[in-house]
Coordinates of C-alpha atoms in Angstrom, one line a residue:
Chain D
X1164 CA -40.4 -44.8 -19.4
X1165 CA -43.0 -47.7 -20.6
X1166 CA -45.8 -48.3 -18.6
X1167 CA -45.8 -52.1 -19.6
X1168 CA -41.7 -52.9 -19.3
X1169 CA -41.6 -56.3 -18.4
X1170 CA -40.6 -57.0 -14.7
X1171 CA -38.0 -59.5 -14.3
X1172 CA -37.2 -60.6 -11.1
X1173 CA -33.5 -62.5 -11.0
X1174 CA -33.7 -65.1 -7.3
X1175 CA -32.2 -68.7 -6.8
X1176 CA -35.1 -71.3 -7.9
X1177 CA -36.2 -73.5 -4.4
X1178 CA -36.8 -71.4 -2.0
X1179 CA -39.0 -68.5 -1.2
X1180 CA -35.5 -66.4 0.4
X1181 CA -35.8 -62.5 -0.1
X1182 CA -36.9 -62.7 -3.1
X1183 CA -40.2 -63.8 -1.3
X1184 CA -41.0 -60.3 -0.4
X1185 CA -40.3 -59.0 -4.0
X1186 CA -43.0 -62.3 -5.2
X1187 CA -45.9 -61.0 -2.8
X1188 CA -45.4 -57.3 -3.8
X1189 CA -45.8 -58.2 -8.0
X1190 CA -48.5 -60.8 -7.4
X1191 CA -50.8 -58.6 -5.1
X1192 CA -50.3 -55.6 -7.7
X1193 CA -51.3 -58.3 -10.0
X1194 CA -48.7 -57.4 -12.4
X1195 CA -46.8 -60.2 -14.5
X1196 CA -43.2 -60.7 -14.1
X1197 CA -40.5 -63.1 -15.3
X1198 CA -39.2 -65.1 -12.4
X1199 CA -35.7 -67.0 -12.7
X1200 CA -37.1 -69.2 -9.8
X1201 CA -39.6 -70.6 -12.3
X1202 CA -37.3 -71.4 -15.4
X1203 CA -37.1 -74.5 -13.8
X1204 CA -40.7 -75.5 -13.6
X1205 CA -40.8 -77.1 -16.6
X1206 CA -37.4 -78.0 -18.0
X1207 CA -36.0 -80.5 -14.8
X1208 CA -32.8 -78.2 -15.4
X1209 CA -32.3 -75.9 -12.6
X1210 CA -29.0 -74.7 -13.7
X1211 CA -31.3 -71.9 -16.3
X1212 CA -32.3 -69.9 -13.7
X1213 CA -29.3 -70.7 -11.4
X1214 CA -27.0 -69.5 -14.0
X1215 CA -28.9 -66.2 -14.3
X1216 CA -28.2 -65.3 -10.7
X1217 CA -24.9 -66.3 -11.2
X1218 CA -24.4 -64.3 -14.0
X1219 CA -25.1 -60.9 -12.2
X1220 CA -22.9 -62.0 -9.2
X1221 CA -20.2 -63.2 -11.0
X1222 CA -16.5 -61.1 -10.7
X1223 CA -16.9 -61.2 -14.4
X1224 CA -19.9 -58.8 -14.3
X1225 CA -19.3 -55.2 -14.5
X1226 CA -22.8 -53.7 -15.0
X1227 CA -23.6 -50.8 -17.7
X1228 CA -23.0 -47.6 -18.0
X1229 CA -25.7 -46.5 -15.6
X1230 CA -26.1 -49.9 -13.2
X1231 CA -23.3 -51.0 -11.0
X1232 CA -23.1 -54.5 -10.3
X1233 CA -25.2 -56.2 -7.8
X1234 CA -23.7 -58.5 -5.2
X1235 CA -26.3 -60.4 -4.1
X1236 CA -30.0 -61.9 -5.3
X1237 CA -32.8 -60.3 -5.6
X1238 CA -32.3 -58.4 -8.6
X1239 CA -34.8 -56.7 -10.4
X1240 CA -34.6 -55.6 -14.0
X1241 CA -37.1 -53.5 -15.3
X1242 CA -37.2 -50.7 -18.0
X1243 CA -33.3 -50.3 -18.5
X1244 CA -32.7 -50.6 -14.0
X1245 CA -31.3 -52.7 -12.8
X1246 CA -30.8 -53.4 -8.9
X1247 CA -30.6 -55.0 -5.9
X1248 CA -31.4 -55.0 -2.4
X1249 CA -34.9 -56.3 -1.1
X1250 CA -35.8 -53.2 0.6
X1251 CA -34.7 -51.2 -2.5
X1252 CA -36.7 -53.0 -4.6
X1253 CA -39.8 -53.4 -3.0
X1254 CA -39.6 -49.4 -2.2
X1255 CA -39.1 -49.0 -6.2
X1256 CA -41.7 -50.9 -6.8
X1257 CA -43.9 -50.3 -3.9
X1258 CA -44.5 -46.4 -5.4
X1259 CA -45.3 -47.3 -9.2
X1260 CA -48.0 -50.2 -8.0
X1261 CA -49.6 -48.3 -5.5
X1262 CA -48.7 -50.2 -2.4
X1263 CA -46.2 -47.8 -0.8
X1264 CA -49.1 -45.7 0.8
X1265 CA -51.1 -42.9 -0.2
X1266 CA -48.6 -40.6 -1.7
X1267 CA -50.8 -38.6 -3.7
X1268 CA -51.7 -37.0 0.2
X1269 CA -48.5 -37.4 1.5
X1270 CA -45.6 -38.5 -1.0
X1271 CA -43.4 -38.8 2.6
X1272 CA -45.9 -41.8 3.1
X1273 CA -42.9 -43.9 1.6
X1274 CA -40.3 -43.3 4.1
X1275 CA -43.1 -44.4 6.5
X1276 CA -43.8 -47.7 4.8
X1277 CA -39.7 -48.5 4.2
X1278 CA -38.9 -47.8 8.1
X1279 CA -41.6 -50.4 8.5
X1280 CA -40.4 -52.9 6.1
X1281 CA -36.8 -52.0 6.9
X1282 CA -37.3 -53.6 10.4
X1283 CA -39.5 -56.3 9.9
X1284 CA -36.9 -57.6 7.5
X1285 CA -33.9 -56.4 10.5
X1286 CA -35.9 -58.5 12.7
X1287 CA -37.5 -61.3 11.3
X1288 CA -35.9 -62.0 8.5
X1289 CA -32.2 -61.5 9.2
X1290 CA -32.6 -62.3 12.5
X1291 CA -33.7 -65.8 11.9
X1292 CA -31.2 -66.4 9.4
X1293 CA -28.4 -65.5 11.8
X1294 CA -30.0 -67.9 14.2
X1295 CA -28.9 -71.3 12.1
X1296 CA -25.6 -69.2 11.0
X1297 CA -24.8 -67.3 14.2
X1298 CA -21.0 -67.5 13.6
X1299 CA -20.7 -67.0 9.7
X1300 CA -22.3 -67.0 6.7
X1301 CA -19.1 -68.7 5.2
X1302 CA -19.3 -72.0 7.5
X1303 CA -21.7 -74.7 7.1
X1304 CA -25.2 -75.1 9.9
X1305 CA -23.0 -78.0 11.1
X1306 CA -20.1 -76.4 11.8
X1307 CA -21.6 -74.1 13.9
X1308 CA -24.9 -76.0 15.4
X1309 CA -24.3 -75.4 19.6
X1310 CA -24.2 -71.5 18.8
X1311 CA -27.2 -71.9 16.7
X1312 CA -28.9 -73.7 19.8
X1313 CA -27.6 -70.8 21.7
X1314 CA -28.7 -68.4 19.3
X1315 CA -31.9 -69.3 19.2
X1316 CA -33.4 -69.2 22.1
X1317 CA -31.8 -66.2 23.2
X1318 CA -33.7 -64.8 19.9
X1319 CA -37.1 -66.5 21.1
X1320 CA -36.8 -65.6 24.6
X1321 CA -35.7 -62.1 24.1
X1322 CA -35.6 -60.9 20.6
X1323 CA -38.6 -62.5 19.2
X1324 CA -41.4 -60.7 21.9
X1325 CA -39.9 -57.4 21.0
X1326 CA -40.7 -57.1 17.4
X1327 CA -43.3 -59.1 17.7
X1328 CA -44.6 -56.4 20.2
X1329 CA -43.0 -53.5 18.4
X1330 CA -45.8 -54.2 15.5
X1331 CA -48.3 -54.8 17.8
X1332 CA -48.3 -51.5 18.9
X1333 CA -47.6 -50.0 15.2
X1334 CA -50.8 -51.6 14.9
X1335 CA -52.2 -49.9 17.9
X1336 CA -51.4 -46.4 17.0
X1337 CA -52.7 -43.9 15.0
X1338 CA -51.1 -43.7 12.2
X1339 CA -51.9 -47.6 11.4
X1340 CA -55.4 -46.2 10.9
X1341 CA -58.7 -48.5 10.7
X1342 CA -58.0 -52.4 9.5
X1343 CA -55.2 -54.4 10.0
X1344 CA -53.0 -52.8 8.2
X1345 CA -49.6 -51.0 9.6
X1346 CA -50.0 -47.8 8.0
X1347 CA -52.7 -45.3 6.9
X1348 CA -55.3 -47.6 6.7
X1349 CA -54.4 -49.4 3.4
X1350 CA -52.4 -52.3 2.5
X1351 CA -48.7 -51.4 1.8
X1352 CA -45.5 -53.9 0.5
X1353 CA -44.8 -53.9 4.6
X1354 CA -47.9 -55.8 5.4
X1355 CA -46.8 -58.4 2.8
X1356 CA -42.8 -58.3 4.5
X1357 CA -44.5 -58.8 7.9
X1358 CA -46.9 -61.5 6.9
X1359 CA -43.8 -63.8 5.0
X1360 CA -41.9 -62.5 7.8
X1361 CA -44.1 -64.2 10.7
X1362 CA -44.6 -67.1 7.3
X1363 CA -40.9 -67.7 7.4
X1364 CA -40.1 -67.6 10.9
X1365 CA -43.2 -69.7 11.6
X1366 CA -41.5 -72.2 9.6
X1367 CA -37.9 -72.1 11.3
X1368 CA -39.6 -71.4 15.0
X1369 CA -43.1 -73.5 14.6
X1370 CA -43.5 -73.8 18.1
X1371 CA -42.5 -70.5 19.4
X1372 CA -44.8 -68.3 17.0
X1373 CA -47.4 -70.7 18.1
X1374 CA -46.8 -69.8 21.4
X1375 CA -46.9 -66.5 20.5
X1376 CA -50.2 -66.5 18.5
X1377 CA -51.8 -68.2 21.5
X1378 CA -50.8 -65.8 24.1
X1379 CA -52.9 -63.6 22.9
X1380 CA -49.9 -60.9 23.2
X1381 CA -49.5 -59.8 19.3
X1382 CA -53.6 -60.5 18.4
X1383 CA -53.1 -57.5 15.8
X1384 CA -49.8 -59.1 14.2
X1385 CA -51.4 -62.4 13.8
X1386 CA -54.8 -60.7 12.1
X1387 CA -52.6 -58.7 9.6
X1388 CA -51.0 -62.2 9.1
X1389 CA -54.1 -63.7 8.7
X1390 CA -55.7 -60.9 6.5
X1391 CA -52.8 -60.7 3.8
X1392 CA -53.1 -64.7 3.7
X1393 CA -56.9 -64.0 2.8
X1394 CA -55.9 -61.5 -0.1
X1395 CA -57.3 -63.0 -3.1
X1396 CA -54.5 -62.8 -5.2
X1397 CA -52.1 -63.7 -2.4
X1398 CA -54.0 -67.0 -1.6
X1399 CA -54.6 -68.1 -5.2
X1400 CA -50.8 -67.3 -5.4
X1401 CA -49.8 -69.0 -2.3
X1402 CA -51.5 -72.2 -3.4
X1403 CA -49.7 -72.0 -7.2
X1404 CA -46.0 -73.8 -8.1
X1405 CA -44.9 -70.5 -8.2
X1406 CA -44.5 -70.5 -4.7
X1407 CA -41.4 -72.1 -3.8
X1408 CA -41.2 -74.3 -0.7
X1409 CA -38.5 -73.7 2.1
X1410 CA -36.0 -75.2 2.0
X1411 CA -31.8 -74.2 2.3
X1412 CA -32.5 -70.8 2.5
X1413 CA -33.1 -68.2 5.3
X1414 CA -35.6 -70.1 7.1
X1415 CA -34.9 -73.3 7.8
X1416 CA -36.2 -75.9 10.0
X1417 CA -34.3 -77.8 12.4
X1418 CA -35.6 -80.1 15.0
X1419 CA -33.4 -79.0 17.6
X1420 CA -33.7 -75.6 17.0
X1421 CA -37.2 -75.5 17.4
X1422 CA -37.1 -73.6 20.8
X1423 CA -39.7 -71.6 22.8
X1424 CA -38.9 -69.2 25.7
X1425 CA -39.4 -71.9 28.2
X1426 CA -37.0 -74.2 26.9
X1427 CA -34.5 -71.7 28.9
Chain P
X845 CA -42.9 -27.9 3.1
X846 CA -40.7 -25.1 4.6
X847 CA -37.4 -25.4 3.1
X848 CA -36.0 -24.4 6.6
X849 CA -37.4 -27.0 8.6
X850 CA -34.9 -27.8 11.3
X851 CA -33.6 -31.5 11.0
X852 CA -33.3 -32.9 14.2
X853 CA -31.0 -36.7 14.7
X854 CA -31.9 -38.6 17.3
X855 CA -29.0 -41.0 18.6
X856 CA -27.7 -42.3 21.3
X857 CA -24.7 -39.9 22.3
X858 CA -21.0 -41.3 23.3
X859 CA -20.1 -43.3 20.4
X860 CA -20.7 -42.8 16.5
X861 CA -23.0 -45.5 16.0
X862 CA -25.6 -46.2 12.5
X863 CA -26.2 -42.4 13.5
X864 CA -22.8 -41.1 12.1
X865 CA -23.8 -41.9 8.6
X866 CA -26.5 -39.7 9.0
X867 CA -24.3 -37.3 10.4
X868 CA -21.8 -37.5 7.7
X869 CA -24.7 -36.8 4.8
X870 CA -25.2 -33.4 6.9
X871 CA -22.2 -32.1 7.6
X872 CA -21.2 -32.4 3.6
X873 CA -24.3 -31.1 3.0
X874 CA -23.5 -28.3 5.0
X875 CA -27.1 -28.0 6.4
X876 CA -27.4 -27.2 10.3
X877 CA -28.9 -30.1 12.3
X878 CA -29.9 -30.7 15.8
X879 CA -27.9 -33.7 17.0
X880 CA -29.2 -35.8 20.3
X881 CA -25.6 -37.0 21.0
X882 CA -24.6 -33.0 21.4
X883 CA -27.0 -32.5 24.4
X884 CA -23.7 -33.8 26.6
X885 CA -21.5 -31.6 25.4
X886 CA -22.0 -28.6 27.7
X887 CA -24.1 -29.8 30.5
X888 CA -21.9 -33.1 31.3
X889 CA -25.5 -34.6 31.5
X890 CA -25.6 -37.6 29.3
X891 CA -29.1 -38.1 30.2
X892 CA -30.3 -35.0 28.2
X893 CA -29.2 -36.7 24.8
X894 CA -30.0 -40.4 26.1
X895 CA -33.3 -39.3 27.2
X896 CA -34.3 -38.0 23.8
X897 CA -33.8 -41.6 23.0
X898 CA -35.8 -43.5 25.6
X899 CA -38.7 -41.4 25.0
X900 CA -38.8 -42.3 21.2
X901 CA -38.3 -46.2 21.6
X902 CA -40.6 -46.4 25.1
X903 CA -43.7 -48.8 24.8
X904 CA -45.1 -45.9 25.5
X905 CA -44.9 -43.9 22.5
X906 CA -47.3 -44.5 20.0
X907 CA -46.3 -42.3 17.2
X908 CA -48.6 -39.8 15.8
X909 CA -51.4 -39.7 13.8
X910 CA -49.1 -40.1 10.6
X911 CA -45.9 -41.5 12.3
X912 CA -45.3 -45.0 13.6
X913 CA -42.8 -45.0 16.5
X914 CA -39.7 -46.4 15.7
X915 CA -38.5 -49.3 17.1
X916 CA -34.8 -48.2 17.0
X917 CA -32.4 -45.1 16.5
X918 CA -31.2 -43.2 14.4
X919 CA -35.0 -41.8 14.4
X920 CA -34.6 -38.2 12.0
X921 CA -37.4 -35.4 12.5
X922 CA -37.6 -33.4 10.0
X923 CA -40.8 -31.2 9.2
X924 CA -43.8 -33.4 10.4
X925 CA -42.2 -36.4 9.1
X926 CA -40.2 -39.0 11.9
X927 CA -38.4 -42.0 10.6
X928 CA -36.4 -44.2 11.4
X929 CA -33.8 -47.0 10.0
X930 CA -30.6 -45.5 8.9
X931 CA -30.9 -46.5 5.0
X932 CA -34.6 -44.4 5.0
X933 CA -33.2 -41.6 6.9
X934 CA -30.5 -41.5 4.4
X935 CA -32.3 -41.7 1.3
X936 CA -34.6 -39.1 1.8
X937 CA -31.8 -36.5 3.5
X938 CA -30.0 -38.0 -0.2
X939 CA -32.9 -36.7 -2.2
X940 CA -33.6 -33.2 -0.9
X941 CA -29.6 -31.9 -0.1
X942 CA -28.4 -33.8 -3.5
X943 CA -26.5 -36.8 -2.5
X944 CA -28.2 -39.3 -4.0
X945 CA -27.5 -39.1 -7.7
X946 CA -27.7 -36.7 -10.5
X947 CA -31.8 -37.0 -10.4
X948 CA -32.8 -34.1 -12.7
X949 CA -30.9 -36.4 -15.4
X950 CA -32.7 -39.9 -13.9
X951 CA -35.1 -40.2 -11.2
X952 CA -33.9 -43.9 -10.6
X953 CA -30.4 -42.8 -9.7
X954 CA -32.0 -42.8 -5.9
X955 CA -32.0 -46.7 -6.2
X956 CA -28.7 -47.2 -7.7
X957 CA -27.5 -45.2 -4.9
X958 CA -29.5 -46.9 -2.4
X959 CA -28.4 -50.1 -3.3
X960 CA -24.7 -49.6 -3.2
X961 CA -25.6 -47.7 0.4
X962 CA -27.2 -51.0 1.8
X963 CA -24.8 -53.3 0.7
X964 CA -21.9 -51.6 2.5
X965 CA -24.5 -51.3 5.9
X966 CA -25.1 -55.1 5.0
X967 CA -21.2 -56.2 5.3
X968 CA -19.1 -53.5 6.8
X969 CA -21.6 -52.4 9.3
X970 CA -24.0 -55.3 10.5
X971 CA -21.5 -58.3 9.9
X972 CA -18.6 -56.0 11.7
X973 CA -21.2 -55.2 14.4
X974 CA -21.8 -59.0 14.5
X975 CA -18.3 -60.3 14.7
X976 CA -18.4 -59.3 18.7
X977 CA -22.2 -60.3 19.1
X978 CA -22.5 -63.0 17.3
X979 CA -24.7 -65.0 19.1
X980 CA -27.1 -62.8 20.3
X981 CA -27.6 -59.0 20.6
X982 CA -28.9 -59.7 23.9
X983 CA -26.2 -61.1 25.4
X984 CA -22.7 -59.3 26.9
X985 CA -19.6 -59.9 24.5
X986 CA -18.0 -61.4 27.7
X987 CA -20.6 -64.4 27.6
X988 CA -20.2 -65.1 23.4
X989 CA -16.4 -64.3 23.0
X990 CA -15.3 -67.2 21.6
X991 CA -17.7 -67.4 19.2
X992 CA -16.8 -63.8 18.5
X993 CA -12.8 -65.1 18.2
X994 CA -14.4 -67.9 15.5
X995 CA -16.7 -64.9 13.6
X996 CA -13.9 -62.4 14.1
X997 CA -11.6 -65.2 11.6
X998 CA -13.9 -65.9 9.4
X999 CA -14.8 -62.3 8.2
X1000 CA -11.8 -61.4 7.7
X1001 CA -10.7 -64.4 5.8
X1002 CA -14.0 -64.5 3.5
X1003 CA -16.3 -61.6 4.1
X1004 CA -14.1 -58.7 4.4
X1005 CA -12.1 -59.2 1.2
X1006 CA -15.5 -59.9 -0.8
X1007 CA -17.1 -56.7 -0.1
X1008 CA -13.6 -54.8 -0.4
X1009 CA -13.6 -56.7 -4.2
X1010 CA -17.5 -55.7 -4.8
X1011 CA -16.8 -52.4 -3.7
X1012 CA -13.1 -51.9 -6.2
X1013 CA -15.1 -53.8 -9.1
X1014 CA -18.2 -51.5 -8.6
X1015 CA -15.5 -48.2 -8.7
X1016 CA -14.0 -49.7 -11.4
X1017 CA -17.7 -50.3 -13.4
X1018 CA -18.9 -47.7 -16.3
X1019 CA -21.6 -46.7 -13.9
X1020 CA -19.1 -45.4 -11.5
X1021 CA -18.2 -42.4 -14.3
X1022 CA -14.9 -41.1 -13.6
X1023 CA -13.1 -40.2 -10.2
X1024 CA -13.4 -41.2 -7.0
X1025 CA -16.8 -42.2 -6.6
X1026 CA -19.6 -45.1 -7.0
X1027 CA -21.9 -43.6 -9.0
X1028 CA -22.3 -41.5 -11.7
X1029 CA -19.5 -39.8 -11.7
X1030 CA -20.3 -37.5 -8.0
X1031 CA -20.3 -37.9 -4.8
X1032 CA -23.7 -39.2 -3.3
X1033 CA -24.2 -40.2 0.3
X1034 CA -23.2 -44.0 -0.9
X1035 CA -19.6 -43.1 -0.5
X1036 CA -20.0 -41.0 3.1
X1037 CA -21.0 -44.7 3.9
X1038 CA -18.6 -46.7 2.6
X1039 CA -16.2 -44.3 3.9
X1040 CA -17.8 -44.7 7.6
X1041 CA -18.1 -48.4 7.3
X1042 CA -14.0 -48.7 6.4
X1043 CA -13.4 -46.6 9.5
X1044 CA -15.3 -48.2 11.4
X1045 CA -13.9 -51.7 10.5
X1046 CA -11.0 -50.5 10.6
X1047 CA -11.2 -49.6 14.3
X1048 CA -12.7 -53.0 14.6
X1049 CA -9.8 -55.1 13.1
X1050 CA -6.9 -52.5 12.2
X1051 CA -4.4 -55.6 11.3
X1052 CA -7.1 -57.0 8.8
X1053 CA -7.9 -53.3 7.2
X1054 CA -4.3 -52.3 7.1
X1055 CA -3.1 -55.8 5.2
X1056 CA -6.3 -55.0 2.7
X1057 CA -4.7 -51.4 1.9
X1058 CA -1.2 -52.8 2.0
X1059 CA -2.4 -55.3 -0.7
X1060 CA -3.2 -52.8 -3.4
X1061 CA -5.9 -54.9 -4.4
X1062 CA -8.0 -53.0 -3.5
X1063 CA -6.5 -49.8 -4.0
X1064 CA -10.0 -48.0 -5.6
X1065 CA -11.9 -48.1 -2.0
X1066 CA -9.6 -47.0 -0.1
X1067 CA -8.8 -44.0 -2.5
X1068 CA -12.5 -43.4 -2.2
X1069 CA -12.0 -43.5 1.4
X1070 CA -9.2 -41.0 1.6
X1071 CA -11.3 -38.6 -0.7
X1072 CA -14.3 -38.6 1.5
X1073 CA -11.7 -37.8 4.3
X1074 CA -10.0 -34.9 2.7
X1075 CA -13.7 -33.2 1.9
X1076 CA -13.3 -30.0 3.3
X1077 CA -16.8 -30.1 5.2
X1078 CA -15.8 -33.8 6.4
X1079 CA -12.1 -32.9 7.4
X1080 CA -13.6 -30.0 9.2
X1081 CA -16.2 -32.4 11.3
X1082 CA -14.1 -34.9 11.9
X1083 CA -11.5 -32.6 13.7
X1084 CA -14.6 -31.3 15.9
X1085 CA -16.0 -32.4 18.5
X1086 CA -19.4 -33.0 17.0
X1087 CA -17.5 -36.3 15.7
X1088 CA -18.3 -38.8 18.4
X1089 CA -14.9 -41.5 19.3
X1090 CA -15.8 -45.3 19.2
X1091 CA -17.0 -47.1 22.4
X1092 CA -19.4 -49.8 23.0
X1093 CA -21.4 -49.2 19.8
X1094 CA -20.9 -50.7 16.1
X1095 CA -17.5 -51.1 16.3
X1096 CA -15.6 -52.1 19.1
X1097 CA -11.9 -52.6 19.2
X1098 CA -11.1 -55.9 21.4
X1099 CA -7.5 -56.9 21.0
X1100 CA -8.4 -61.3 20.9
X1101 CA -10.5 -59.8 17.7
X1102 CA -7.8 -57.9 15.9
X1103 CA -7.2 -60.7 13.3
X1104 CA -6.2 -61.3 9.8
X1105 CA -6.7 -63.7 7.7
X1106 CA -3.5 -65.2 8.4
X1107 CA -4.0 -66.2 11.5
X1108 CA -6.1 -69.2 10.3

């Protein structure tokens, strides 16, 4: 296996989506990558790195001998692999950059970190999308708005304190260990899910996770949040064109589904 | 690491739940377990098993020093190690009883594996799941059921016979190697899922399941599905009464649900 196999990450160009989490991971670790998202940049043709995600989605493609198919974006090709799934990836990558815990004391430290990730993304990432496409996936925001108003502030009043708590107390406990990080006292690829996480839904649910950051209730979440933000790399990342503005993706702003919990 | 470390599920009892896959990887493994949901079976106390639950999502527990608490079951303890997130607790079970790939031959079969795990979780566990809540988790199905009727349609119409088509395409790739299985040519905990997911959706929408079989389109995954079924280990479990019957979990059979995608 070469050490220096080029990363390519394979995500729809204009928004940050799941392949977000995959971004923050390689950027931190300070490792270049090819980005489809970016073969846009400086071409004004979107369809190049459009057509590469469509080309490992399409019916047509039926893998290799040792890679199945993917069926969705992000895919990551590196050093003859090639596959999908967020959590999958960031795991696989997570453990050769050295940001899926200290697993030279404990090589079960990854398990750890994924459960961690695993829910953040359960929660606040999937969660949110649902909220602007409670009824399907496979009908348009319009066609389904008054369950999306429904959806959301059930997920503000009810679902949104709970993770939000849940890491506040993952934050609290032991095994966090000293700093803001959620695990062992080091910076793991959860505390960059978490941080675009709160990002993303911050984004969909502005005045809600306002709410919530001024309550005083989640005071560790909102540090960790604040602390990845402060990560060199991450902020001179965050402030390039390679970060991609939301937009159709899965956070989304709408005006009237900008709830808080005591909008009933 | 003792070899012989007792591996302990911890899952609601009284219906199979996300907990069953973890069940299945264990039973074919053949490996003795200790199994929350069989604390009922001889005391007709169903707060033994349900207890075991409580006390591991309670804002009150705070982990360990190495273990964050899990927000959710299945939580597996295994040997020190506690984790939760049924896609973890499955990989690492994968790893050490050989269910996840041939990995003396390539490490990264665990990925390949893991993806095809989480895709199936992603559309014939979560999105069935959703199809009765999908407006919010945290309210009854009686107060979102025509908006279940409306996500109920529109799975089976698009979402159902895409995954069934990823699934038959991916069987049918050179990376699934020859018989039944998704990868590599043997059976890895992948296809326990799939297998669990088709039987649960099929208890969710038996009209829309039986119309996919009857269609021969897709006639790869559901020969997968009948081989997983005729494993001795499996056939043996799921004639026990370790195999938990469907209830107000994952799948739920409601008869305004059962439809196909010719009923509009």
């Amino acid at each position: 296996m070469a050490a220096d196999a080029p990363y390519k990450l394979v995500y729809w160009p204009g928004l940050p989506g799941r392949g977000e989490h995959i971004r923050l991971l390689l950027e931190e670790a300070g490792v270049p990558y090819e980005d489809t998202a970016q073969m846009t940049a400086t071409t004004d043709d979107e369809l190049v790195g459009t057509a590469a995600v469509l080309a490992q989605i399409s019916p047509d493609n039926r893998g290799d001998a040792v890679n199945a198919p993917p069926l969705a974006p992000p895919v990551l090709e590196h050093d003859g692999l090639v596959i999908s799934q967020t959590a999958n990836v960031l795991q696989y990558l997570g453990q050769r950059l050295g940001l899926a815990g200290d697993l030279a004391a404990d090589p079960n430290a990854v398990y750890r970190v994924s459960a961690l990730a695993l829910t953040a993304l359960d929660g606040l990432s999937d969660e949110v999308h649902d909220c602007h496409h409670p009824v399907s996936t496979s009908l348009f925001y319009e066609e389904q708005q008054a369950e999306s108003v429904r959806a959301s502030r059930a997920f503000v009043r009810v679902r949104l304190p709970k993770f939000l708590a849940y890491f506040d107390k993952v934050l609290a406990g032991s095994a966090a260990g000293s700093g803001p990080w959620l695990h062992g006292g080091r910076l793991t690829y959860a505390d960059l899910v978490l941080f675009q996480c709160l990002d993303g839904t911050a984004h969909q649910f502005p005045r809600a996770i306002a709410a919530a950051r001024a309550s005083g209730l989640y005071a560790r979440v909102f540090a960790l949040a604040d602390a990845v933000r402060a990560r060199p790399r991450i902020a001179a990342y965050l402030a390039s064109g390679r970060r991609q503005p939301y937009g159709e993706g899965i956070y989304r702003h709408y005006a009237e589904l900008d709830v808080t919990a005591e909008d009933g």
